[in-house]
mmCIF file of C-alpha atoms and ligand atoms in Angstrom:
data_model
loop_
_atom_site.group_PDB
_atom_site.id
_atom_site.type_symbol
_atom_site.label_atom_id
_atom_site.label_comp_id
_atom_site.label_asym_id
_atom_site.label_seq_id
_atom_site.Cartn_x
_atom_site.Cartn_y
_atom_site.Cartn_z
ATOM 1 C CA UNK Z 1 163.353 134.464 91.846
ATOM 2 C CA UNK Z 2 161.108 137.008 90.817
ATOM 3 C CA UNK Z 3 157.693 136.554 91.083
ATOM 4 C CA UNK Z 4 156.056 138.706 89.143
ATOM 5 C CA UNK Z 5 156.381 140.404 85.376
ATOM 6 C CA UNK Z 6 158.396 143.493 85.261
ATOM 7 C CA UNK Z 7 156.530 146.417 86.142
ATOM 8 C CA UNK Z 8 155.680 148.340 82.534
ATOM 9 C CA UNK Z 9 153.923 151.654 84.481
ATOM 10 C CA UNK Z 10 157.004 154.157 84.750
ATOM 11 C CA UNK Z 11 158.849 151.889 87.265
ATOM 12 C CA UNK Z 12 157.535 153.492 90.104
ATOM 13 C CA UNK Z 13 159.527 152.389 93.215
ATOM 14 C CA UNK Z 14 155.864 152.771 95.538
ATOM 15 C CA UNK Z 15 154.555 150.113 92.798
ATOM 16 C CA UNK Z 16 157.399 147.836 92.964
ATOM 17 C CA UNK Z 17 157.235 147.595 97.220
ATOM 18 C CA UNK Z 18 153.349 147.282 96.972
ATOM 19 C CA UNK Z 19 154.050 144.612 94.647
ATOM 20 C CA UNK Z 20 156.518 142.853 96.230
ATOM 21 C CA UNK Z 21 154.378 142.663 99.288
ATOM 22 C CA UNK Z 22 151.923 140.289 97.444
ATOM 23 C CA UNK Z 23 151.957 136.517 97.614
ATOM 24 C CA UNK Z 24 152.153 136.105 94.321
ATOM 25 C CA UNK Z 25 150.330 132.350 95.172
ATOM 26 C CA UNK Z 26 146.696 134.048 95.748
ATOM 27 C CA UNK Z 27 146.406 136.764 93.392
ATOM 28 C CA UNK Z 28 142.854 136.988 92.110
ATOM 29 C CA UNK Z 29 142.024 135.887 88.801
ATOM 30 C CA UNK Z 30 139.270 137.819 87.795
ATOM 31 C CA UNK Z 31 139.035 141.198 89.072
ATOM 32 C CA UNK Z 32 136.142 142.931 87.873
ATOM 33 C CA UNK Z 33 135.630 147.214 88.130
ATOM 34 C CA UNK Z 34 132.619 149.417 88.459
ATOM 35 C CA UNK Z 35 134.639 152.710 87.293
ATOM 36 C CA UNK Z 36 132.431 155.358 89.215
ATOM 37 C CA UNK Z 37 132.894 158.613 90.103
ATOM 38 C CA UNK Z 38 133.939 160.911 86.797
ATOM 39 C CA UNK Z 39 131.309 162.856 86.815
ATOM 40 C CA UNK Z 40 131.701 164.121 90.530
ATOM 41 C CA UNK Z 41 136.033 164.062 89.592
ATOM 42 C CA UNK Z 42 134.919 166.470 87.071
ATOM 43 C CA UNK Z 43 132.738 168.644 89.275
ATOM 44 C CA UNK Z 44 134.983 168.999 92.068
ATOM 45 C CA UNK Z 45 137.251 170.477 89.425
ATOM 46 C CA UNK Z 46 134.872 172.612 87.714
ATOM 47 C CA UNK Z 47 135.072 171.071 84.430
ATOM 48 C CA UNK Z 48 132.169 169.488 82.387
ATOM 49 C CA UNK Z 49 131.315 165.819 82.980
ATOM 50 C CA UNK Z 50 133.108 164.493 80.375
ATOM 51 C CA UNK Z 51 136.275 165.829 81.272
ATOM 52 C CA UNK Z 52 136.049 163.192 83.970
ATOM 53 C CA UNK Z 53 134.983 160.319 81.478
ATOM 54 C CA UNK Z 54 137.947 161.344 79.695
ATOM 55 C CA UNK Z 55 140.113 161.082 82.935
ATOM 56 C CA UNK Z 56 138.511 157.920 83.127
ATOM 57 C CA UNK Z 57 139.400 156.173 80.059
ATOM 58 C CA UNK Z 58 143.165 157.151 80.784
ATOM 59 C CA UNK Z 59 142.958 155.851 83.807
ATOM 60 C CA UNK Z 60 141.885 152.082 82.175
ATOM 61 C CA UNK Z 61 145.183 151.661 80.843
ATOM 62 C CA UNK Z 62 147.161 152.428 83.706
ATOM 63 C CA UNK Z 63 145.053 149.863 85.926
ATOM 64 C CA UNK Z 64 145.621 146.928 83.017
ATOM 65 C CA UNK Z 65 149.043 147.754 83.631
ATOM 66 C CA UNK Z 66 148.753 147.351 87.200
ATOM 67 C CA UNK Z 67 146.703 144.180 87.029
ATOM 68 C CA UNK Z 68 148.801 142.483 84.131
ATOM 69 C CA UNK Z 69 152.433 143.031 85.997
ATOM 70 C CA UNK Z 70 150.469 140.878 89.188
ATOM 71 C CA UNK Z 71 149.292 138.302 87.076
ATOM 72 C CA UNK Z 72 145.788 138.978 86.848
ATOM 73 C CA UNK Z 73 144.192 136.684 84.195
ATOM 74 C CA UNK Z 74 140.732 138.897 83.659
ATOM 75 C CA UNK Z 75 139.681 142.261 84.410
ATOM 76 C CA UNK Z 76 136.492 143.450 83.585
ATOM 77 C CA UNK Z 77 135.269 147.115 83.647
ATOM 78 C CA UNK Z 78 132.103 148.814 83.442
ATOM 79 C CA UNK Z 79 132.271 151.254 80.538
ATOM 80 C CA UNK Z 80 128.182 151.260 80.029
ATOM 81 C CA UNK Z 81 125.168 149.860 81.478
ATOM 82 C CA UNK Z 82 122.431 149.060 79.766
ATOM 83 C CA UNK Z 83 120.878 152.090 82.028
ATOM 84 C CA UNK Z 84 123.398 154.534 80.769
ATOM 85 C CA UNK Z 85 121.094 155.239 78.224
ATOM 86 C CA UNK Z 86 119.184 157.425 80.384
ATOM 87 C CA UNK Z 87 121.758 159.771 80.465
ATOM 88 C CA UNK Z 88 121.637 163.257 78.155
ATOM 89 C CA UNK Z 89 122.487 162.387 74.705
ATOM 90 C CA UNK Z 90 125.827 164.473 74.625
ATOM 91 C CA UNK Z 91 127.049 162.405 77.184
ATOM 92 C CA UNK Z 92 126.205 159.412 75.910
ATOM 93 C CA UNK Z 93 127.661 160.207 72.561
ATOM 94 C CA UNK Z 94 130.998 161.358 74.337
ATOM 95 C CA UNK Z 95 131.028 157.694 75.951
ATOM 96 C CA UNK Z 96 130.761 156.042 72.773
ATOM 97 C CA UNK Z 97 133.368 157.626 70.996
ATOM 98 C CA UNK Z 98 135.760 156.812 73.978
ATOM 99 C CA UNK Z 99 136.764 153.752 72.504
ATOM 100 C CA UNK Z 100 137.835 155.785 69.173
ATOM 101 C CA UNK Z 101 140.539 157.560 71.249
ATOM 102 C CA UNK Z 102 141.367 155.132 73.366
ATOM 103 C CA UNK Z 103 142.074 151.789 71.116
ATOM 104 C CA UNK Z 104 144.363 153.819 68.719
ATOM 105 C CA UNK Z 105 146.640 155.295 71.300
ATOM 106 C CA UNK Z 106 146.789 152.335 73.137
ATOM 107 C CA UNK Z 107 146.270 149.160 71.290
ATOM 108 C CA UNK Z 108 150.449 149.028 70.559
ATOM 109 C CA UNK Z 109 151.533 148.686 74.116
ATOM 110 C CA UNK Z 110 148.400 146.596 74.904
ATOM 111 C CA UNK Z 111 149.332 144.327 72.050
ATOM 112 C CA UNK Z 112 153.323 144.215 73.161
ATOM 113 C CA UNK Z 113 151.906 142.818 76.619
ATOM 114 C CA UNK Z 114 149.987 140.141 74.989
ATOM 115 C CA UNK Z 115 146.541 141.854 75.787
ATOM 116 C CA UNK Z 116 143.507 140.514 74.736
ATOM 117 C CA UNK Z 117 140.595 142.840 74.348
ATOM 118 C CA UNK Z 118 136.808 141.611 74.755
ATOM 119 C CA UNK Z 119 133.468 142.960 74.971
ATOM 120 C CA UNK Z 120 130.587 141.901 77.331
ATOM 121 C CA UNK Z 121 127.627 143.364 76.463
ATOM 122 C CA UNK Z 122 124.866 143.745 73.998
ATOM 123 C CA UNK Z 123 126.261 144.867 70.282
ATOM 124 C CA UNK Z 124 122.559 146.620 69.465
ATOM 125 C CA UNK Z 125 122.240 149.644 69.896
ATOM 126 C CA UNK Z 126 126.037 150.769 70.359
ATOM 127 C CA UNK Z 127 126.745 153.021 67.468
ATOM 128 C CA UNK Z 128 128.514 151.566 64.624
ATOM 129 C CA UNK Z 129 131.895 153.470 64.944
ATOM 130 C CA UNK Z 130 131.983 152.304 68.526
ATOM 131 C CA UNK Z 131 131.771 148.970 67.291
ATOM 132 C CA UNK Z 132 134.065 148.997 64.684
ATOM 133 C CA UNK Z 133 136.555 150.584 67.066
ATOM 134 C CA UNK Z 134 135.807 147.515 69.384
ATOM 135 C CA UNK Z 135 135.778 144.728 66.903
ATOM 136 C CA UNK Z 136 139.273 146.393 65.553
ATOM 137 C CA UNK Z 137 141.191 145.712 69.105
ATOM 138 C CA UNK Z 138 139.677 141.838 69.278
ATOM 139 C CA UNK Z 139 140.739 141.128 66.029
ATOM 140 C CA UNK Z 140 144.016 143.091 66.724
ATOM 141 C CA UNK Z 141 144.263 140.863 69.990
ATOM 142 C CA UNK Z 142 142.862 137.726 69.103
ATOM 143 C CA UNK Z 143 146.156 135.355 69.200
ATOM 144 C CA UNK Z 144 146.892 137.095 72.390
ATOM 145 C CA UNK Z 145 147.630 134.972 75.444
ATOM 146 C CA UNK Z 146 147.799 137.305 78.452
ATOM 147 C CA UNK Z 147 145.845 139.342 80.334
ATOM 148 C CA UNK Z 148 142.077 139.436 79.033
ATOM 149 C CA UNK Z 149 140.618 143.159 79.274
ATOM 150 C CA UNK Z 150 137.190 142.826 79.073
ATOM 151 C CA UNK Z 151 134.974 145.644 78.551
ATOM 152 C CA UNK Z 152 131.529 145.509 80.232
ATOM 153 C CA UNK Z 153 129.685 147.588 77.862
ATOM 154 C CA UNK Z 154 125.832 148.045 76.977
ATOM 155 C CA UNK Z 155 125.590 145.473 79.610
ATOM 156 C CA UNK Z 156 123.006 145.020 82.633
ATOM 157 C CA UNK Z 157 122.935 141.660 84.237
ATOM 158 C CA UNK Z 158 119.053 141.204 84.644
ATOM 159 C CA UNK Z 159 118.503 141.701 80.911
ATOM 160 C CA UNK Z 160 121.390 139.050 80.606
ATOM 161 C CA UNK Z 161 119.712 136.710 82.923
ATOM 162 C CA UNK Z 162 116.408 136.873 81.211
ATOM 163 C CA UNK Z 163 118.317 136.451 77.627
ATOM 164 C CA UNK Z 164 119.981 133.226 79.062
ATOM 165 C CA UNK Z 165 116.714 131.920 80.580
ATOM 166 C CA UNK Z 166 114.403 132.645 77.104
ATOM 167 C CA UNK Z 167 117.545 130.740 75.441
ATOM 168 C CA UNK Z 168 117.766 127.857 77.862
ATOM 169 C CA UNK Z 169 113.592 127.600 77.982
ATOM 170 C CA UNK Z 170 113.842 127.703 73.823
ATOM 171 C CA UNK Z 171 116.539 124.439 74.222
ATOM 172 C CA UNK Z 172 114.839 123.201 76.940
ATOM 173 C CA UNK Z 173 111.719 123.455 74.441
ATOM 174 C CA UNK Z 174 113.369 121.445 71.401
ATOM 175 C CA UNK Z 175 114.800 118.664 73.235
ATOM 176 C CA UNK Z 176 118.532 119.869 73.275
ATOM 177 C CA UNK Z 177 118.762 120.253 77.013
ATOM 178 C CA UNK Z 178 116.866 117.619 78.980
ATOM 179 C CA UNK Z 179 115.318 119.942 82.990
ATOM 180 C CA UNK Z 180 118.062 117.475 84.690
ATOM 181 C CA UNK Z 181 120.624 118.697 83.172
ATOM 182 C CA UNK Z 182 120.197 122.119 84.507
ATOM 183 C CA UNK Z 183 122.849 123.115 87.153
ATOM 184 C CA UNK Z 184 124.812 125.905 87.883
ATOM 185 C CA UNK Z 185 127.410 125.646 85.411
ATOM 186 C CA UNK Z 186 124.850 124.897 82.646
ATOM 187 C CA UNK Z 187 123.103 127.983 83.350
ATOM 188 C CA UNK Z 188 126.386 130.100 83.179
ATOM 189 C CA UNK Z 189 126.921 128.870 79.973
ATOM 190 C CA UNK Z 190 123.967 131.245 79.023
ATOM 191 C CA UNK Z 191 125.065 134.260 80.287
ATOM 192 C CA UNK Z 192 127.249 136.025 78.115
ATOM 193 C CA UNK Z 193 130.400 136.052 80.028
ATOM 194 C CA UNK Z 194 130.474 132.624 79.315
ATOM 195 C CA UNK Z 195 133.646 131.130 79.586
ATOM 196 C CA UNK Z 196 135.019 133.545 81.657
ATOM 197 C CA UNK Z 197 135.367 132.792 85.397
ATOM 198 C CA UNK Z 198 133.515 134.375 87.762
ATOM 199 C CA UNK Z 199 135.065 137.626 89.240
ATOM 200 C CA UNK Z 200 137.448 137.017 92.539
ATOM 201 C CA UNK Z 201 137.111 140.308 93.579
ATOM 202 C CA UNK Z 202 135.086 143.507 92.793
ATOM 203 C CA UNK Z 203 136.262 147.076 93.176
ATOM 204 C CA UNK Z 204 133.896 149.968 93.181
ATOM 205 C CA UNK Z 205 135.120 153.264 93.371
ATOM 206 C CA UNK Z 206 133.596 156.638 94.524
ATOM 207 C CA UNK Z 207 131.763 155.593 98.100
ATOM 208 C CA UNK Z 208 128.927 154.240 95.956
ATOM 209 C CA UNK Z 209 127.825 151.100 98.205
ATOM 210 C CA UNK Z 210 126.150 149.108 95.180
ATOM 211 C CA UNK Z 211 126.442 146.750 92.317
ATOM 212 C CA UNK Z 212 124.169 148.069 90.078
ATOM 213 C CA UNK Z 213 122.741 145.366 88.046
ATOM 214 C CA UNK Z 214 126.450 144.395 87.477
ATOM 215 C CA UNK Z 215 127.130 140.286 87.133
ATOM 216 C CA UNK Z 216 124.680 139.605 90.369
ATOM 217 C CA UNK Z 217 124.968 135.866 89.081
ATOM 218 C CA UNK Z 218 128.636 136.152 89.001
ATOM 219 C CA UNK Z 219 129.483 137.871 92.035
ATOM 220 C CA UNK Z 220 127.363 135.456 94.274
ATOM 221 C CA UNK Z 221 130.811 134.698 96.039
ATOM 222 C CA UNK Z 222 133.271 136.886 94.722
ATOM 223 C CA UNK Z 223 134.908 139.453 97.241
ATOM 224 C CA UNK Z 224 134.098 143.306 97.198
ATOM 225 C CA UNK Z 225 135.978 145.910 98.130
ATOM 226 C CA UNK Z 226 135.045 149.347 97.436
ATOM 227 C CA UNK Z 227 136.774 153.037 98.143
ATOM 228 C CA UNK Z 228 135.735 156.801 98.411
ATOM 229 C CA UNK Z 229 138.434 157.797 95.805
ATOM 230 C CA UNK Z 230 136.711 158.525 92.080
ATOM 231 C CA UNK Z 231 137.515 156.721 89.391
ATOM 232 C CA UNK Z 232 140.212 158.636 87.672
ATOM 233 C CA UNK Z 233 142.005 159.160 90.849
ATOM 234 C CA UNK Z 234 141.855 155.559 91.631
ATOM 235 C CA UNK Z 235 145.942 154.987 91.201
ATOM 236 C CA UNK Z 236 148.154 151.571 90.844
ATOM 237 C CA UNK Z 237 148.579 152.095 94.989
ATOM 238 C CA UNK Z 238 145.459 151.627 95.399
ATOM 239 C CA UNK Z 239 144.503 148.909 92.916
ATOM 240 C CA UNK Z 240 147.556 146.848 95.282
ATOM 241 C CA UNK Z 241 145.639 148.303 98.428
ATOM 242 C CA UNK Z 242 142.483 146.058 97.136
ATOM 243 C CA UNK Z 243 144.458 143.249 96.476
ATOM 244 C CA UNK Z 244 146.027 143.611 99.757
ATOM 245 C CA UNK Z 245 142.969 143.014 101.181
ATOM 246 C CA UNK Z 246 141.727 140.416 99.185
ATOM 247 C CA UNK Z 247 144.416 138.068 99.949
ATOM 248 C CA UNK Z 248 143.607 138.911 103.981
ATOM 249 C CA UNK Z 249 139.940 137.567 103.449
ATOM 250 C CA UNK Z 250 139.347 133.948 104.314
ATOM 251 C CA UNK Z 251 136.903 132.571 101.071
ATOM 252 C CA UNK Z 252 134.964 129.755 102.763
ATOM 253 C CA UNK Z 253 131.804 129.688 99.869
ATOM 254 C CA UNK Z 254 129.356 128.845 102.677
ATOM 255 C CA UNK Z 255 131.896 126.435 104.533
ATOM 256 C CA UNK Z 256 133.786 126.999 107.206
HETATM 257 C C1 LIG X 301 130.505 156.270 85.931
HETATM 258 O O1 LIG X 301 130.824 157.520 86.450
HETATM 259 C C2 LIG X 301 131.294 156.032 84.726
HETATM 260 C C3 LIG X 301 130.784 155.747 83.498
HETATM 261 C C4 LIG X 301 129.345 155.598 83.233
HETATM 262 C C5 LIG X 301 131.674 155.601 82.324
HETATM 263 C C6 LIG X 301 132.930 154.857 82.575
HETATM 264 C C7 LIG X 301 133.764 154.862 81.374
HETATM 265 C C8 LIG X 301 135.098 155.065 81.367
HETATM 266 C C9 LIG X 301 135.890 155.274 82.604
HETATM 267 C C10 LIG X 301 135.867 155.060 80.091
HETATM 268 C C11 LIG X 301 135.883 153.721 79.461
HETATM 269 C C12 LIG X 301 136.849 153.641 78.374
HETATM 270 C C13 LIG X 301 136.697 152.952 77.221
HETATM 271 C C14 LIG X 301 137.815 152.884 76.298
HETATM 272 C C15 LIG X 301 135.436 152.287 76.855
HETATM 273 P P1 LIG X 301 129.659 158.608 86.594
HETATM 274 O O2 LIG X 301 129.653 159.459 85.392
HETATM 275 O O3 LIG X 301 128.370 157.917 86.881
HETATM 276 O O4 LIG X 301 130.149 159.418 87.821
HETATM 277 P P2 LIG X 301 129.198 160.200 88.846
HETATM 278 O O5 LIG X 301 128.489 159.140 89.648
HETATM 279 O O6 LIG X 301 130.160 160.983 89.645
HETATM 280 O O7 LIG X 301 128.253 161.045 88.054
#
């Protein structure tokens, strides 16, 4: 029997022996990805910043690849924090018309492997091509039943804390939710990766040793692993390294 999908990346033979060196029983369902590193890629090279965010966003579909022909149910990148804004206006406009390039080319082959695209993040603010370009690949994807892609963008976890806190106060307020009823899994239900599951393991590329206001509720137990490599030379070896080690980990949640 074989235990996974057929591999859809260029039937790389290093791919297929990573794979088959999986237990397919304990692959992660959620694996969630703070893309660093472009801008440094790009440096090294001696080409402008965005030639690395560019990099970057090619690399995204070669990594849903990877993590659909495993079985991953949910992976979740960081395309742009709610601090991103900070950055020079150029680049920021670059970002934001990633999603223009990238949906077009791609959404055919993401659609033949039953992808379906969503969003995580705040829709304010984003421009309103971006977010037509965004809205197009949900809709596109909607019926979809595979792999969920889910793009972390204009997103910061402490602003979505304090959103799902003024919400739950406000129904706390009018009677709809009674103080006893709050528990963990009510409180998810406020943040806005609600239903999602929580992430099983995080990757962070590009020796960065942070999370960065990314899902700090959601990652209370989830499994990091990060690596020195930058984002858009982060390859489908090494997405199978970090799975590799995930399934060596022992997940006791406080137990033992
Ligand atoms: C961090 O690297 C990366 C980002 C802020 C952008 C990530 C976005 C992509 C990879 C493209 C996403 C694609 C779509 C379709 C939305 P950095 O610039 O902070 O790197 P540095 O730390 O080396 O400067």
């Amino acid at each position: 029997m074989i235990p996974f999908k057929k591999w859809f990346g260029g039937g790389k033979q290093q791919n297929d022996e990573l794979i088959a060196k999986l237990a397919a029983d304990n692959i992660p369902n959620h694996v969630a990805v703070i893309m660093d590193g472009n801008g440094r890629w790009a440096q090294k090279r001696g080409l402008p910043r965005v030639a690395g965010h560019h990099s970057g966003m090619k690399n995204v579909k070669k990594i849903t690849m990877a993590a659909d022909a495993i079985g991953v149910k949910v992976l979740t990148l960081y395309a742009f924090s709610t601090e991103n804004w900070k950055r020079p206006k150029e680049e920021v406009e670059y970002l934001m018309k990633l999603p223009l390039e990238f949906f077009p080319k791609e959404i055919e082959e993401l659609i033949a492997n039953n992808v379906q695209i969503r969003m995580t993040g705040w829709q304010e603010g984003l421009p309103d091509y971006t977010l037509k370009a965004i809205q197009d690949a949900i809709d596109q994807t909607r019926n979809n039943t595979g792999l969920i892609l889910n793009f972390a963008l204009n997103y910061g976890s402490r602003k979505e804390m304090l959103s799902g806190v003024k919400r739950l106060a406000q129904d706390m307020r009018t009677g709809k939710i009674d103080e006893n009823q709050v528990d963990e899994s009510l409180f998810s239900s406020y943040l806005l990766t609600h239903p999602l599951p929580d992430p099983d393991l995080l990757i962070r590329t590009s020796g960065e040793l942070r999370i960065s206001n990314f899902m700090m509720w959601q990652l209370a137990y989830s499994e990091l692993w990060f690596t020195d490599l930058c984002w858009p030379e982060f390859s489908e070896q090494h997405f199978y390294e970090a799975i590799q080690e995930y399934q060596r980990r022992a997940r006791r949640y406080g137990g033992l």
